[in-house]
XYZ file of C-alpha atoms in Angstrom:
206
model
C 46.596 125.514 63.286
C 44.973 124.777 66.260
C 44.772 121.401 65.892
C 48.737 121.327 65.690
C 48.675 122.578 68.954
C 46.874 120.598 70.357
C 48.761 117.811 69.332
C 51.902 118.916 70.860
C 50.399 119.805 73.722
C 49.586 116.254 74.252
C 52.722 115.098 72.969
C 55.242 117.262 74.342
C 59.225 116.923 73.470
C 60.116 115.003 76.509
C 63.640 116.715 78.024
C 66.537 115.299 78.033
C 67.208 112.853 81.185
C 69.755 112.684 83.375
C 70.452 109.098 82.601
C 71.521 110.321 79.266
C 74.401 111.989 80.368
C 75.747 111.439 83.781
C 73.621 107.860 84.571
C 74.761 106.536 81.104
C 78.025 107.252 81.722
C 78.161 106.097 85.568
C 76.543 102.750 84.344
C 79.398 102.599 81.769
C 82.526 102.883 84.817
C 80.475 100.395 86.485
C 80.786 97.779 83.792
C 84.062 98.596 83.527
C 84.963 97.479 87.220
C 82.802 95.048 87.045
C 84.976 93.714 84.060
C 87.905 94.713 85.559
C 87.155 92.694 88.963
C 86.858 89.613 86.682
C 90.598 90.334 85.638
C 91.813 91.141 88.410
C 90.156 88.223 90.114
C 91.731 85.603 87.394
C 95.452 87.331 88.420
C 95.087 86.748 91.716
C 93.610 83.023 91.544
C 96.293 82.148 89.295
C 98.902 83.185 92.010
C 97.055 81.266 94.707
C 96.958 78.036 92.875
C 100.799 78.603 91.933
C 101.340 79.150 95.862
C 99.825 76.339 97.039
C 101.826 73.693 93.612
C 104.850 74.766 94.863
C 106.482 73.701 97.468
C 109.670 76.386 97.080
C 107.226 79.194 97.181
C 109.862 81.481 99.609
C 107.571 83.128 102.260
C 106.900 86.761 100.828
C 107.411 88.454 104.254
C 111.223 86.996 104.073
C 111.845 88.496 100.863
C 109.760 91.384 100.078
C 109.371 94.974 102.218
C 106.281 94.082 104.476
C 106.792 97.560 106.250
C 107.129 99.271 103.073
C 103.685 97.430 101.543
C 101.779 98.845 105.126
C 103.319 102.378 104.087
C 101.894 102.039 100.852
C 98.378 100.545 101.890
C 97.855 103.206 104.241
C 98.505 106.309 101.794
C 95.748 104.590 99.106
C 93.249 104.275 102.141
C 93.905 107.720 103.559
C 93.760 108.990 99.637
C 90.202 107.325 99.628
C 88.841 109.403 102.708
C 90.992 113.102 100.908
C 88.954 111.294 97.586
C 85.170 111.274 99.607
C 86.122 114.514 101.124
C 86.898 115.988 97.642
C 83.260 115.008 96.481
C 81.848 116.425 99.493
C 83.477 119.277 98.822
C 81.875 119.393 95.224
C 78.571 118.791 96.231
C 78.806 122.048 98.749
C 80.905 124.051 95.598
C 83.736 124.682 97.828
C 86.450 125.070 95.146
C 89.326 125.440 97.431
C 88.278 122.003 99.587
C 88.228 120.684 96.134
C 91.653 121.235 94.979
C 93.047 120.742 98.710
C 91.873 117.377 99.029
C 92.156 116.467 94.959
C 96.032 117.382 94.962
C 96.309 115.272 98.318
C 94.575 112.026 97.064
C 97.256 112.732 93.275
C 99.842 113.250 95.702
C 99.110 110.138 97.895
C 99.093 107.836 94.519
C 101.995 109.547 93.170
C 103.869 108.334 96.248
C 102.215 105.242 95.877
C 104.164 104.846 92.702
C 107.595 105.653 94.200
C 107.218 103.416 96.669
C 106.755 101.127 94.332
C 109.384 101.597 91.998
C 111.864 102.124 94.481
C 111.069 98.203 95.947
C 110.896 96.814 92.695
C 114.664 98.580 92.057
C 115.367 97.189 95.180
C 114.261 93.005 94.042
C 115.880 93.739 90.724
C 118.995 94.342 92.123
C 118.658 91.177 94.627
C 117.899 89.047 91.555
C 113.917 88.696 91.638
C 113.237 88.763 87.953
C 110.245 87.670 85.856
C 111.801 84.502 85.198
C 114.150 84.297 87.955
C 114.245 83.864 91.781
C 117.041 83.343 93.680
C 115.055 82.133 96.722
C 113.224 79.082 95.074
C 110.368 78.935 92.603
C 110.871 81.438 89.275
C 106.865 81.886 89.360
C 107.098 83.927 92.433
C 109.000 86.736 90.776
C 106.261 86.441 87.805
C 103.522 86.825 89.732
C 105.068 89.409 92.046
C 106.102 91.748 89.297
C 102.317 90.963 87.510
C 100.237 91.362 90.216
C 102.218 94.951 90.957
C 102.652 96.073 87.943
C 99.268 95.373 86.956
C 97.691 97.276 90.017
C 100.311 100.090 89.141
C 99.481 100.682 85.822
C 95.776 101.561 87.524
C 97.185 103.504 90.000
C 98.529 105.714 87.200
C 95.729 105.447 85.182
C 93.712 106.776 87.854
C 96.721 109.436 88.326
C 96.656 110.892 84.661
C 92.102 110.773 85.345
C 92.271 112.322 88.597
C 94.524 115.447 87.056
C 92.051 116.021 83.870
C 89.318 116.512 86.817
C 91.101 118.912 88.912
C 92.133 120.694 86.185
C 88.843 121.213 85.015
C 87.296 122.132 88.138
C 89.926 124.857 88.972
C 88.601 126.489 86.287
C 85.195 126.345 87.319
C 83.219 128.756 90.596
C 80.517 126.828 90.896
C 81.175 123.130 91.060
C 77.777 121.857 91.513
C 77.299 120.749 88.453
C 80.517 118.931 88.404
C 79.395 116.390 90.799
C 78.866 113.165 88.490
C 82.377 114.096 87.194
C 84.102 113.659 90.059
C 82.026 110.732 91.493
C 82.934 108.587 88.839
C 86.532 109.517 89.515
C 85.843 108.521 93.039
C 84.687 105.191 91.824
C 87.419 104.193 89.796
C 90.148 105.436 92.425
C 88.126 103.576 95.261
C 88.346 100.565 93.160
C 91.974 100.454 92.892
C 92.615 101.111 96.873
C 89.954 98.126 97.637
C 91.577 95.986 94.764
C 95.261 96.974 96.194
C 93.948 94.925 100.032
C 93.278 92.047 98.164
C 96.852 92.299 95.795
C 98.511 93.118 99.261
C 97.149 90.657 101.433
C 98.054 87.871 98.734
C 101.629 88.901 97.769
C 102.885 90.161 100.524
C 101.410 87.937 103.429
C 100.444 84.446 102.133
């Protein structure tokens, strides 16, 4: 009997890590945008090299809402500072902060999307299809609507992810423990504001 204990007192049941949990599954949204970049990256290449082989390429600030594309650039990078202000406000527990700056950073995407969808009613209307353009090369509506609707669909994404963590931190007082949580949620959502520069920058200035 004794010499049982002994034995697990030198071999003790090691405790669960925190890698386990929260560091396995931070590595795993890190992969993610890493693999994500790479796509991303190929999208916006491929519009590049269609830019610059063809010579009808209209100029994008002719055509498309420049003013509107600043509007919606600066509500994704003021919804990154109400996103780092959110996690700040987990790390201190401050519930209300929380859901103050987590319904303004939904809100700002959310508007995002209108924006968005109110521009590309606008194009659709003036012709700019997928396979048409009425002011020179058809690839400029395909790349347009791809490179959009492609950063869109993330912006959503990170809409519907973004709601599933608010909700479940209303229902918690002590959001401490909820940090890892919500900083992967940062993560992803800081992604897709960094990855929108590049998407804006392309389209709607070169």
């Amino acid at each position: 009997m004794s010499q049982v204990s002994s034995e697990q007192h030198a071999y003790p049941i090691q405790a669960e890590t925190p890698l386990s949990r929260a560091g396995w599954g931070k590595l795993a949204m890190w992969l993610f945008l890493a693999s994500d970049s790479v796509t991303f990256g190929g999208l916006i290449t491929s519009h590049l090299i269609l830019r610059l082989h063809n010579a009808d390429w209209p100029r994008p600030t002719d055509h498309l809402a420049f003013s509107l594309g600043l509007v919606m650039t600066a509500l994704l990078l003021s919804s990154s500072v109400t996103m780092r202000q959110a996690l700040a406000a987990v790390k201190r527990s401050h519930v209300r902060l929380f859901k103050f700056f987590m319904l303004f950073t939904i809100g700002a995407g959310v508007a995002f999307l209108l924006l968005q969808a109110y521009e590309w009613r606008h194009l659709l209307q003036e012709g700019l299809t997928v396979s048409g353009n009425p002011w020179g090369a058809p690839l400029f509506g395909a790349t347009f609507y791809t490179l959009t609707g492609f950063h869109g669909l993330h912006v959503f994404a990170g809409i519907v992810y973004l709601s599933v963590v608010l909700l479940y931190g209303m229902r918690r007082t002590d959001l401490s423990a909820y940090y890892e949580h919500t900083e992967m949620a940062g993560l992803y959502w800081h992604f897709v504001d960094i990855v929108w520069m590049f998407v804006f920058t392309c389209v709607y200035v070169l």
